[in-house]
JSON list of C-alpha atoms in Angstrom, two decimals:
[
{"chain": "D", "resi": 1, "resn": "UNK", "atom": "CA", "xyz": [105.29, 74.93, 99.99]},
{"chain": "D", "resi": 2, "resn": "UNK", "atom": "CA", "xyz": [103.56, 77.34, 97.74]},
{"chain": "D", "resi": 3, "resn": "UNK", "atom": "CA", "xyz": [105.38, 80.48, 96.56]},
{"chain": "D", "resi": 4, "resn": "UNK", "atom": "CA", "xyz": [103.17, 82.78, 98.53]},
{"chain": "D", "resi": 5, "resn": "UNK", "atom": "CA", "xyz": [103.59, 80.79, 101.78]},
{"chain": "D", "resi": 6, "resn": "UNK", "atom": "CA", "xyz": [107.26, 80.89, 101.19]},
{"chain": "D", "resi": 7, "resn": "UNK", "atom": "CA", "xyz": [107.26, 84.71, 100.77]},
{"chain": "D", "resi": 8, "resn": "UNK", "atom": "CA", "xyz": [105.13, 85.04, 103.82]},
{"chain": "D", "resi": 9, "resn": "UNK", "atom": "CA", "xyz": [107.37, 82.82, 105.86]},
{"chain": "D", "resi": 10, "resn": "UNK", "atom": "CA", "xyz": [110.50, 85.03, 104.79]},
{"chain": "D", "resi": 11, "resn": "UNK", "atom": "CA", "xyz": [108.68, 88.17, 105.49]},
{"chain": "D", "resi": 12, "resn": "UNK", "atom": "CA", "xyz": [107.70, 87.10, 109.08]},
{"chain": "D", "resi": 13, "resn": "UNK", "atom": "CA", "xyz": [111.20, 85.85, 109.91]},
{"chain": "D", "resi": 14, "resn": "UNK", "atom": "CA", "xyz": [112.77, 89.17, 108.40]},
{"chain": "D", "resi": 15, "resn": "UNK", "atom": "CA", "xyz": [110.29, 91.14, 110.53]},
{"chain": "D", "resi": 16, "resn": "UNK", "atom": "CA", "xyz": [111.09, 89.34, 113.63]},
{"chain": "D", "resi": 17, "resn": "UNK", "atom": "CA", "xyz": [114.79, 89.66, 112.98]},
{"chain": "D", "resi": 18, "resn": "UNK", "atom": "CA", "xyz": [114.48, 93.44, 112.29]},
{"chain": "D", "resi": 19, "resn": "UNK", "atom": "CA", "xyz": [112.36, 93.81, 115.41]},
{"chain": "D", "resi": 20, "resn": "UNK", "atom": "CA", "xyz": [114.98, 92.23, 117.59]},
{"chain": "D", "resi": 21, "resn": "UNK", "atom": "CA", "xyz": [117.81, 94.39, 115.87]},
{"chain": "D", "resi": 22, "resn": "UNK", "atom": "CA", "xyz": [115.60, 97.52, 116.73]},
{"chain": "D", "resi": 23, "resn": "UNK", "atom": "CA", "xyz": [115.21, 96.63, 120.41]},
{"chain": "D", "resi": 24, "resn": "UNK", "atom": "CA", "xyz": [118.86, 96.71, 120.70]},
{"chain": "D", "resi": 25, "resn": "UNK", "atom": "CA", "xyz": [119.04, 100.53, 119.63]},
{"chain": "D", "resi": 26, "resn": "UNK", "atom": "CA", "xyz": [116.32, 102.12, 121.69]},
{"chain": "D", "resi": 27, "resn": "UNK", "atom": "CA", "xyz": [115.12, 105.31, 120.77]},
{"chain": "D", "resi": 28, "resn": "UNK", "atom": "CA", "xyz": [114.76, 108.30, 122.95]},
{"chain": "D", "resi": 29, "resn": "UNK", "atom": "CA", "xyz": [112.14, 110.87, 122.45]},
{"chain": "D", "resi": 30, "resn": "UNK", "atom": "CA", "xyz": [110.93, 114.23, 123.73]},
{"chain": "D", "resi": 31, "resn": "UNK", "atom": "CA", "xyz": [107.17, 113.23, 123.59]},
{"chain": "D", "resi": 32, "resn": "UNK", "atom": "CA", "xyz": [105.31, 109.99, 123.28]},
{"chain": "D", "resi": 33, "resn": "UNK", "atom": "CA", "xyz": [104.88, 108.58, 119.75]},
{"chain": "D", "resi": 34, "resn": "UNK", "atom": "CA", "xyz": [102.26, 105.89, 118.77]},
{"chain": "D", "resi": 35, "resn": "UNK", "atom": "CA", "xyz": [102.32, 105.60, 115.02]},
{"chain": "D", "resi": 36, "resn": "UNK", "atom": "CA", "xyz": [102.64, 103.15, 112.20]},
{"chain": "D", "resi": 37, "resn": "UNK", "atom": "CA", "xyz": [105.58, 103.34, 109.61]},
{"chain": "D", "resi": 38, "resn": "UNK", "atom": "CA", "xyz": [105.75, 101.35, 106.35]},
{"chain": "D", "resi": 39, "resn": "UNK", "atom": "CA", "xyz": [109.08, 100.35, 104.96]},
{"chain": "D", "resi": 40, "resn": "UNK", "atom": "CA", "xyz": [109.50, 99.51, 101.37]},
{"chain": "D", "resi": 41, "resn": "UNK", "atom": "CA", "xyz": [112.30, 97.04, 101.46]},
{"chain": "D", "resi": 42, "resn": "UNK", "atom": "CA", "xyz": [114.41, 95.20, 98.73]},
{"chain": "D", "resi": 43, "resn": "UNK", "atom": "CA", "xyz": [116.60, 92.20, 99.17]},
{"chain": "D", "resi": 44, "resn": "UNK", "atom": "CA", "xyz": [118.81, 91.67, 96.15]},
{"chain": "D", "resi": 45, "resn": "UNK", "atom": "CA", "xyz": [120.01, 88.47, 94.71]},
{"chain": "D", "resi": 46, "resn": "UNK", "atom": "CA", "xyz": [123.25, 88.68, 96.80]},
{"chain": "D", "resi": 47, "resn": "UNK", "atom": "CA", "xyz": [121.51, 89.52, 100.04]},
{"chain": "D", "resi": 48, "resn": "UNK", "atom": "CA", "xyz": [121.94, 93.23, 100.25]},
{"chain": "D", "resi": 49, "resn": "UNK", "atom": "CA", "xyz": [119.12, 94.95, 101.88]},
{"chain": "D", "resi": 50, "resn": "UNK", "atom": "CA", "xyz": [117.88, 98.20, 100.47]},
{"chain": "D", "resi": 51, "resn": "UNK", "atom": "CA", "xyz": [115.48, 100.60, 102.08]},
{"chain": "D", "resi": 52, "resn": "UNK", "atom": "CA", "xyz": [113.64, 101.90, 99.05]},
{"chain": "D", "resi": 53, "resn": "UNK", "atom": "CA", "xyz": [111.08, 104.15, 100.81]},
{"chain": "D", "resi": 54, "resn": "UNK", "atom": "CA", "xyz": [109.57, 105.02, 104.12]},
{"chain": "D", "resi": 55, "resn": "UNK", "atom": "CA", "xyz": [106.02, 106.05, 104.65]},
{"chain": "D", "resi": 56, "resn": "UNK", "atom": "CA", "xyz": [105.80, 107.87, 107.89]},
{"chain": "D", "resi": 57, "resn": "UNK", "atom": "CA", "xyz": [104.42, 111.09, 109.45]},
{"chain": "D", "resi": 58, "resn": "UNK", "atom": "CA", "xyz": [107.12, 113.78, 109.16]},
{"chain": "D", "resi": 59, "resn": "UNK", "atom": "CA", "xyz": [106.50, 114.65, 112.85]},
{"chain": "D", "resi": 60, "resn": "UNK", "atom": "CA", "xyz": [107.39, 110.84, 113.65]},
{"chain": "D", "resi": 61, "resn": "UNK", "atom": "CA", "xyz": [110.65, 110.98, 111.70]},
{"chain": "D", "resi": 62, "resn": "UNK", "atom": "CA", "xyz": [111.56, 114.16, 113.37]},
{"chain": "D", "resi": 63, "resn": "UNK", "atom": "CA", "xyz": [111.01, 112.94, 116.78]},
{"chain": "D", "resi": 64, "resn": "UNK", "atom": "CA", "xyz": [112.81, 109.72, 116.21]},
{"chain": "D", "resi": 65, "resn": "UNK", "atom": "CA", "xyz": [115.79, 111.38, 114.53]},
{"chain": "D", "resi": 66, "resn": "UNK", "atom": "CA", "xyz": [118.95, 112.48, 116.98]},
{"chain": "D", "resi": 67, "resn": "UNK", "atom": "CA", "xyz": [121.33, 115.30, 116.50]},
{"chain": "D", "resi": 68, "resn": "UNK", "atom": "CA", "xyz": [123.77, 112.91, 114.88]},
{"chain": "D", "resi": 69, "resn": "UNK", "atom": "CA", "xyz": [121.39, 110.57, 112.84]},
{"chain": "D", "resi": 70, "resn": "UNK", "atom": "CA", "xyz": [118.14, 110.84, 111.04]},
{"chain": "D", "resi": 71, "resn": "UNK", "atom": "CA", "xyz": [115.51, 108.15, 111.56]},
{"chain": "D", "resi": 72, "resn": "UNK", "atom": "CA", "xyz": [115.86, 107.01, 107.97]},
{"chain": "D", "resi": 73, "resn": "UNK", "atom": "CA", "xyz": [119.73, 106.63, 108.42]},
{"chain": "D", "resi": 74, "resn": "UNK", "atom": "CA", "xyz": [119.06, 104.89, 111.75]},
{"chain": "D", "resi": 75, "resn": "UNK", "atom": "CA", "xyz": [116.83, 102.10, 109.93]},
{"chain": "D", "resi": 76, "resn": "UNK", "atom": "CA", "xyz": [119.14, 101.77, 107.02]},
{"chain": "D", "resi": 77, "resn": "UNK", "atom": "CA", "xyz": [122.10, 101.20, 109.34]},
{"chain": "D", "resi": 78, "resn": "UNK", "atom": "CA", "xyz": [119.87, 98.46, 111.23]},
{"chain": "D", "resi": 79, "resn": "UNK", "atom": "CA", "xyz": [118.85, 97.02, 107.97]},
{"chain": "D", "resi": 80, "resn": "UNK", "atom": "CA", "xyz": [122.41, 96.76, 106.82]},
{"chain": "D", "resi": 81, "resn": "UNK", "atom": "CA", "xyz": [123.33, 94.63, 110.00]},
{"chain": "D", "resi": 82, "resn": "UNK", "atom": "CA", "xyz": [120.85, 92.03, 108.68]},
{"chain": "D", "resi": 83, "resn": "UNK", "atom": "CA", "xyz": [122.53, 91.98, 104.98]},
{"chain": "D", "resi": 84, "resn": "UNK", "atom": "CA", "xyz": [124.92, 89.09, 105.34]},
{"chain": "D", "resi": 85, "resn": "UNK", "atom": "CA", "xyz": [123.32, 86.09, 103.39]},
{"chain": "D", "resi": 86, "resn": "UNK", "atom": "CA", "xyz": [122.65, 85.43, 99.68]},
{"chain": "D", "resi": 87, "resn": "UNK", "atom": "CA", "xyz": [119.06, 84.92, 98.83]},
{"chain": "D", "resi": 88, "resn": "UNK", "atom": "CA", "xyz": [118.54, 81.64, 97.08]},
{"chain": "D", "resi": 89, "resn": "UNK", "atom": "CA", "xyz": [115.76, 79.35, 95.90]},
{"chain": "D", "resi": 90, "resn": "UNK", "atom": "CA", "xyz": [116.54, 75.99, 94.35]},
{"chain": "D", "resi": 91, "resn": "UNK", "atom": "CA", "xyz": [120.21, 76.98, 94.32]},
{"chain": "D", "resi": 92, "resn": "UNK", "atom": "CA", "xyz": [119.72, 80.29, 92.32]},
{"chain": "D", "resi": 93, "resn": "UNK", "atom": "CA", "xyz": [120.23, 83.63, 93.67]},
{"chain": "D", "resi": 94, "resn": "UNK", "atom": "CA", "xyz": [116.79, 85.45, 93.93]},
{"chain": "D", "resi": 95, "resn": "UNK", "atom": "CA", "xyz": [115.58, 89.07, 94.99]},
{"chain": "D", "resi": 96, "resn": "UNK", "atom": "CA", "xyz": [112.47, 90.17, 96.56]},
{"chain": "D", "resi": 97, "resn": "UNK", "atom": "CA", "xyz": [110.60, 93.37, 97.42]},
{"chain": "D", "resi": 98, "resn": "UNK", "atom": "CA", "xyz": [108.07, 93.79, 99.98]},
{"chain": "D", "resi": 99, "resn": "UNK", "atom": "CA", "xyz": [106.49, 96.44, 102.48]},
{"chain": "D", "resi": 100, "resn": "UNK", "atom": "CA", "xyz": [107.03, 95.95, 106.15]},
{"chain": "D", "resi": 101, "resn": "UNK", "atom": "CA", "xyz": [104.70, 97.76, 108.52]},
{"chain": "D", "resi": 102, "resn": "UNK", "atom": "CA", "xyz": [106.20, 98.80, 111.83]},
{"chain": "D", "resi": 103, "resn": "UNK", "atom": "CA", "xyz": [104.12, 99.94, 114.96]},
{"chain": "D", "resi": 104, "resn": "UNK", "atom": "CA", "xyz": [106.10, 102.56, 117.03]},
{"chain": "D", "resi": 105, "resn": "UNK", "atom": "CA", "xyz": [104.92, 103.08, 120.72]},
{"chain": "D", "resi": 106, "resn": "UNK", "atom": "CA", "xyz": [107.68, 104.98, 122.34]},
{"chain": "D", "resi": 107, "resn": "UNK", "atom": "CA", "xyz": [107.14, 106.66, 125.71]}
]
C-alpha cells in the first residue's frame, strides 16, 4: 500500500482506539455541549504519544474539566494509556504527527 494509505489506516485505527478509551471515562457536564475539538498529536519513534496542542473553544474546555483535572490533562491521561507499542515501518522506528478531530456531544 502507498504511504498516504498507510497513514490514513493508522490514523483511523488510532481514532477508533482513542474513542473507545474516551467512552470508558465518561464526562459529566452542567450544560449540554455540541462542539468539535482538534487534537494535534505526535507519536514518537518509541511509541510515546504526545498531545502537542488542542484547538477547542474555551467554554468547551471549561465545561469538560473537573475539580481535580483539566480537560487537557484528561486527554493526556487517556492518550498515555494508548502509548505502549513502538512505531515501526520495515523494521525501523518511525514517528508521525497528525490532527485528530473529535466531535463532542455531551448531554
